Amino acid sequence: MKKKSGFNVKMFSQTAMLSALTIVLSFLEGMLPELPVPGAKLGLANLAVMTATDLFGLTGGLSTTLVKSFFALVTRGPVAGFMSLCGSLLSMFVMWLFMRYDRKKFGYVGIGVMGAVSHNMGQLCASFAMMGSAVLFYSPFLILIAVFTGAFTGIVNSILLPIIRKSEKYA
Amino acid sequence: MNNNKERKKVTVLDFVLIAVLVCTALFIILQQNKSDGGELEVVVKKNSEVVFNRSLSDISGVTEICVDEEFNVIICMEPDGVYVKSSDCSDKVCVNTGKITKSGQAAVCLPAHVSVELKGGKSEVDVVVG
């Protein structure tokens, strides 16, 4: 039932809304208390990135990712912006690959976990480039916490995405 | 259209994935904690260059050094460990890391490009080359 056209207004507006949502979620996340692992976050904004990637593929994922990183750049400085960009780009790409693979093989939780782990690994690689081997000490803790935050993202999206897709049919 | 193809919440493969990740993390943690005891060395780096390097046993009492003027990163050294006492950076990852006491552990302040590492610790093999 998809119409093939050069410019898809529905996709354009929904991607814009999801991009705006990443900013709101990033802001909300900043107000939450710290997680036990230094530097780790719940990844609320990743929710919107996962939703956009699932609904609109790479286009949706890329635009939400860029908006999210730009928000980090403006509010938390160039280092945070660069870290956010590295983490979210890798995360989005990995989630996209896993989503394309096979609908039956991986569930939402698996994709969420892979997204969170690759997000943290992307950031770790970026900080490795800047700081050297000292940052590797954080890697196992970042993997462990990503399993939890990613599972959370996956569970929330397993509830949200079917509802969004169902509502699409009546829109 | 593809309602019957809706993705499941969790699949078997998801659990395999999670198990592999958790095992990898635990394996790295075990490796990190392997070299225990012996002489520990404090290495402080700024912009990947070593600015301070001293054996932990040479430190008597509590020693504090300020590494970065811009962010006022103050590193506090005690005979049993090292920690970042304060920093004006926004994320405070370095301070929240707490005291590091074992070889291989590190505290990093990314905005200030400062890292504190503990190296050494006499294990049977220090470095395997090739």
Coordinates of C-alpha atoms in Angstrom, one line a residue:
Chain A
M1 CA 0.0 0.0 0.0
K2 CA 3.0 2.2 -0.1
K3 CA 3.0 5.0 -2.7
K4 CA 6.2 5.5 -4.5
S5 CA 6.8 9.2 -4.7
G6 CA 9.9 11.4 -4.7
F7 CA 8.8 13.2 -1.5
N8 CA 6.9 11.4 1.2
V9 CA 5.2 14.0 3.3
K10 CA 4.1 11.5 6.0
M11 CA 7.6 10.2 6.4
F12 CA 9.0 13.7 6.4
S13 CA 6.7 14.9 9.2
Q14 CA 7.0 11.8 11.3
T15 CA 10.8 11.8 11.1
A16 CA 10.7 15.4 12.1
M17 CA 8.5 14.6 15.1
L18 CA 10.7 11.7 16.1
S19 CA 13.8 13.9 15.8
A20 CA 12.2 16.5 18.0
L21 CA 11.4 13.7 20.5
T22 CA 15.1 12.7 20.7
I23 CA 15.8 16.3 22.0
V24 CA 13.0 16.1 24.6
L25 CA 14.2 12.6 25.7
S26 CA 17.8 13.7 25.8
F27 CA 16.8 16.6 28.0
L28 CA 14.7 14.4 30.3
E29 CA 17.5 11.9 30.6
G30 CA 19.8 14.6 31.9
M31 CA 17.5 15.1 34.8
L32 CA 17.5 11.4 35.8
P33 CA 19.8 10.2 38.6
E34 CA 23.2 8.7 37.6
L35 CA 23.4 5.0 36.8
P36 CA 25.9 2.9 38.8
V37 CA 28.4 2.9 35.9
P38 CA 30.2 6.2 35.4
G39 CA 29.2 7.9 32.2
A40 CA 26.4 5.4 31.4
K41 CA 22.9 6.6 30.6
L42 CA 19.5 5.0 30.2
G43 CA 19.4 5.8 26.5
L44 CA 15.9 7.2 26.3
A45 CA 16.7 9.1 23.2
N46 CA 17.8 5.9 21.6
L47 CA 14.1 4.9 21.8
A48 CA 13.1 7.4 19.2
V49 CA 16.1 6.5 17.0
M50 CA 15.1 2.9 17.1
T51 CA 11.5 3.7 16.3
A52 CA 12.5 6.0 13.4
T53 CA 14.9 3.3 12.1
D54 CA 12.3 0.6 12.3
L55 CA 9.6 2.7 10.6
F56 CA 11.7 4.6 7.9
G57 CA 15.0 2.7 7.6
L58 CA 18.3 4.5 7.3
T59 CA 16.7 7.8 6.3
G60 CA 14.7 8.0 9.6
G61 CA 17.6 6.7 11.6
L62 CA 20.1 9.1 10.2
S63 CA 18.0 12.3 10.7
T64 CA 17.1 11.5 14.3
T65 CA 20.8 10.6 15.0
L66 CA 22.1 13.9 13.5
V67 CA 19.5 16.0 15.4
K68 CA 20.3 14.2 18.7
S69 CA 24.1 14.7 18.2
F70 CA 23.6 18.3 17.3
F71 CA 21.6 18.8 20.5
A72 CA 24.5 17.3 22.5
L73 CA 27.0 19.5 20.6
V74 CA 25.0 22.7 21.4
T75 CA 24.2 21.9 25.0
R76 CA 27.1 19.9 26.3
G77 CA 30.0 21.0 24.1
P78 CA 32.1 19.6 21.2
V79 CA 33.5 16.5 23.0
A80 CA 30.0 15.4 24.0
G81 CA 28.7 16.1 20.5
F82 CA 31.4 14.0 18.9
M83 CA 30.9 11.2 21.3
S84 CA 27.2 11.3 20.8
L85 CA 27.6 11.2 17.0
C86 CA 30.0 8.2 17.1
G87 CA 27.9 6.3 19.5
S88 CA 24.5 6.9 17.8
L89 CA 25.7 6.5 14.3
L90 CA 27.1 3.0 15.0
S91 CA 24.2 2.1 17.1
M92 CA 21.7 3.2 14.5
F93 CA 23.5 1.3 11.7
V94 CA 23.8 -1.9 13.8
M95 CA 20.1 -1.8 14.7
W96 CA 19.2 -1.2 11.0
L97 CA 21.3 -4.3 10.0
F98 CA 19.6 -6.4 12.7
M99 CA 16.2 -5.2 11.7
R100 CA 16.8 -6.0 8.0
Y101 CA 18.2 -9.5 8.8
D102 CA 15.1 -11.5 9.5
R103 CA 11.9 -10.5 11.4
K104 CA 11.7 -13.9 13.1
K105 CA 15.3 -14.3 14.2
F106 CA 15.8 -11.3 16.5
G107 CA 13.2 -9.8 18.8
Y108 CA 12.9 -6.2 19.9
V109 CA 14.9 -6.9 23.0
G110 CA 17.8 -8.3 21.0
I111 CA 17.9 -5.3 18.6
G112 CA 17.6 -2.9 21.6
V113 CA 20.5 -4.6 23.3
M114 CA 22.7 -4.6 20.2
G115 CA 21.9 -0.9 19.7
A116 CA 22.8 0.0 23.2
V117 CA 26.0 -2.1 23.2
S118 CA 27.2 -0.7 19.9
H119 CA 26.3 2.8 21.1
N120 CA 28.6 2.4 24.0
M121 CA 31.3 0.7 21.9
G122 CA 31.2 3.5 19.4
Q123 CA 31.7 6.0 22.2
L124 CA 34.5 3.9 23.7
C125 CA 36.3 3.8 20.3
A126 CA 35.9 7.6 20.0
S127 CA 37.3 8.1 23.5
F128 CA 40.0 5.6 22.8
A129 CA 41.1 7.7 19.8
M130 CA 41.2 10.7 22.0
M131 CA 42.6 9.3 25.3
G132 CA 44.4 6.0 24.6
S133 CA 44.1 2.7 26.3
A134 CA 43.0 4.0 29.7
V135 CA 39.4 4.1 28.6
L136 CA 39.3 0.4 27.9
F137 CA 39.0 -0.2 31.6
Y138 CA 35.4 0.9 31.3
S139 CA 34.5 -1.5 28.5
P140 CA 33.1 -4.5 30.5
F141 CA 30.9 -2.2 32.7
L142 CA 29.6 -0.4 29.6
I143 CA 28.7 -3.7 28.0
L144 CA 26.9 -5.0 31.1
I145 CA 24.9 -1.8 31.6
A146 CA 24.0 -1.7 27.9
V147 CA 22.4 -5.1 28.2
F148 CA 20.0 -3.7 30.8
T149 CA 19.4 -0.3 29.1
G150 CA 19.0 -2.0 25.7
A151 CA 16.5 -4.5 27.0
F152 CA 14.5 -1.6 28.4
T153 CA 14.6 0.2 25.0
G154 CA 13.6 -3.0 23.3
I155 CA 10.7 -3.8 25.7
V156 CA 9.3 -0.2 25.4
N157 CA 9.5 -0.4 21.6
S158 CA 7.9 -3.8 21.5
I159 CA 4.8 -2.1 23.0
L160 CA 5.0 1.1 21.0
L161 CA 5.8 0.0 17.5
P162 CA 2.9 -2.4 16.9
I163 CA 0.6 0.3 18.1
I164 CA 2.1 2.9 15.7
R165 CA 1.9 0.4 12.9
K166 CA -1.7 -0.4 13.6
S167 CA -2.6 3.3 13.7
E168 CA -0.9 3.8 10.4
K169 CA -3.6 1.7 8.7
Y170 CA -6.3 4.1 9.7
A171 CA -4.4 7.2 9.1
Chain B
M1 CA 0.0 -5.4 5.6
N2 CA 2.7 -7.3 7.4
N3 CA 0.9 -7.8 10.7
N4 CA 1.5 -11.5 10.6
K5 CA 5.2 -10.7 10.3
E6 CA 5.3 -8.5 13.4
R7 CA 8.5 -9.0 15.3
K8 CA 8.5 -10.9 18.6
K9 CA 9.4 -9.2 21.8
V10 CA 12.1 -11.7 22.7
T11 CA 13.5 -14.6 20.8
V12 CA 15.9 -17.4 21.6
L13 CA 18.6 -15.7 19.6
D14 CA 18.1 -12.6 21.8
F15 CA 19.0 -14.6 24.9
V16 CA 22.0 -16.2 23.2
L17 CA 23.1 -12.7 22.3
I18 CA 22.7 -11.4 25.9
A19 CA 24.5 -14.4 27.3
V20 CA 27.5 -13.9 24.9
L21 CA 27.7 -10.2 25.9
V22 CA 27.5 -10.9 29.6
C23 CA 30.2 -13.6 29.4
T24 CA 32.5 -11.3 27.4
A25 CA 32.1 -8.6 29.9
L26 CA 32.7 -10.9 32.9
F27 CA 35.7 -12.4 31.1
I28 CA 37.3 -8.9 30.6
I29 CA 36.6 -8.1 34.3
L30 CA 38.3 -11.3 35.4
Q31 CA 41.3 -10.5 33.1
Q32 CA 41.5 -7.0 34.6
N33 CA 41.6 -8.3 38.1
K34 CA 44.2 -11.0 37.4
S35 CA 47.4 -9.1 38.2
D36 CA 47.0 -8.3 41.8
G37 CA 49.5 -7.2 44.5
G38 CA 53.0 -6.0 43.9
E39 CA 54.3 -2.7 42.9
L40 CA 51.8 -0.3 41.4
E41 CA 52.6 2.7 39.3
V42 CA 50.5 5.8 38.8
V43 CA 50.5 7.2 35.3
V44 CA 48.8 10.5 34.7
K45 CA 48.3 11.5 31.1
K46 CA 47.2 14.8 29.5
N47 CA 46.5 14.8 25.8
S48 CA 48.0 11.2 25.6
E49 CA 51.3 12.5 27.0
V50 CA 52.6 11.3 30.4
V51 CA 52.7 14.2 32.8
F52 CA 53.2 12.3 36.0
N53 CA 54.6 8.9 36.7
R54 CA 55.5 7.5 40.1
S55 CA 55.4 4.3 42.0
L56 CA 52.5 4.2 44.4
S57 CA 54.7 3.1 47.3
D58 CA 56.8 6.2 46.9
I59 CA 53.8 8.3 47.8
S60 CA 53.7 9.1 51.5
G61 CA 50.5 10.4 53.0
V62 CA 48.0 12.1 50.7
T63 CA 49.4 13.9 47.6
E64 CA 47.3 16.1 45.4
I65 CA 48.2 17.3 42.0
C66 CA 46.3 19.7 39.7
V67 CA 46.7 18.5 36.1
D68 CA 44.5 20.7 34.0
E69 CA 44.2 24.5 34.7
E70 CA 41.1 24.9 32.5
F71 CA 39.0 22.2 34.2
N72 CA 40.9 22.1 37.5
V73 CA 41.3 18.4 37.5
I74 CA 42.7 17.5 41.0
I75 CA 44.0 14.0 41.4
C76 CA 44.5 12.7 44.9
M77 CA 47.0 10.0 45.6
E78 CA 47.1 7.8 48.7
P79 CA 49.4 4.8 49.4
D80 CA 46.5 2.4 48.7
G81 CA 44.9 4.0 45.6
V82 CA 44.2 7.0 43.4
Y83 CA 41.1 9.0 42.7
V84 CA 40.0 12.2 40.9
K85 CA 39.0 14.4 43.8
S86 CA 37.4 17.2 41.8
S87 CA 37.0 18.4 38.2
D88 CA 35.0 21.3 36.7
C89 CA 33.9 19.2 33.7
S90 CA 30.2 18.7 33.1
D91 CA 29.9 14.9 33.2
K92 CA 31.9 14.1 36.3
V93 CA 32.7 10.6 35.0
C94 CA 36.2 10.9 36.4
V95 CA 35.1 11.8 39.9
N96 CA 32.3 9.2 39.9
T97 CA 34.7 6.4 39.0
G98 CA 35.9 6.6 42.6
K99 CA 39.1 5.3 44.0
I100 CA 41.2 2.9 41.7
T101 CA 43.3 0.4 43.6
K102 CA 44.3 -2.3 41.1
S103 CA 46.5 -2.6 38.1
G104 CA 44.7 -1.9 34.8
Q105 CA 42.1 0.3 36.4
A106 CA 41.7 3.9 35.2
A107 CA 39.8 7.1 35.7
V108 CA 39.2 9.2 32.7
C109 CA 38.1 12.8 32.3
L110 CA 37.2 13.2 28.6
P111 CA 36.5 16.9 28.4
A112 CA 39.9 17.7 30.0
H113 CA 41.7 14.9 28.1
V114 CA 43.1 13.7 31.4
S115 CA 43.5 10.0 32.4
V116 CA 44.9 8.4 35.5
E117 CA 46.0 4.8 35.2
L118 CA 47.4 2.2 37.6
K119 CA 50.0 0.0 35.9
G120 CA 52.2 -2.8 37.0
G121 CA 51.3 -5.3 39.7
K122 CA 53.7 -8.2 39.6
S123 CA 52.0 -11.0 37.7
E124 CA 54.1 -13.8 36.3
V125 CA 54.0 -12.5 32.8
D126 CA 54.1 -8.7 32.4
V127 CA 53.8 -8.4 28.6
V128 CA 53.6 -11.0 25.9
V129 CA 55.0 -9.7 22.6
G130 CA 54.5 -11.3 19.2

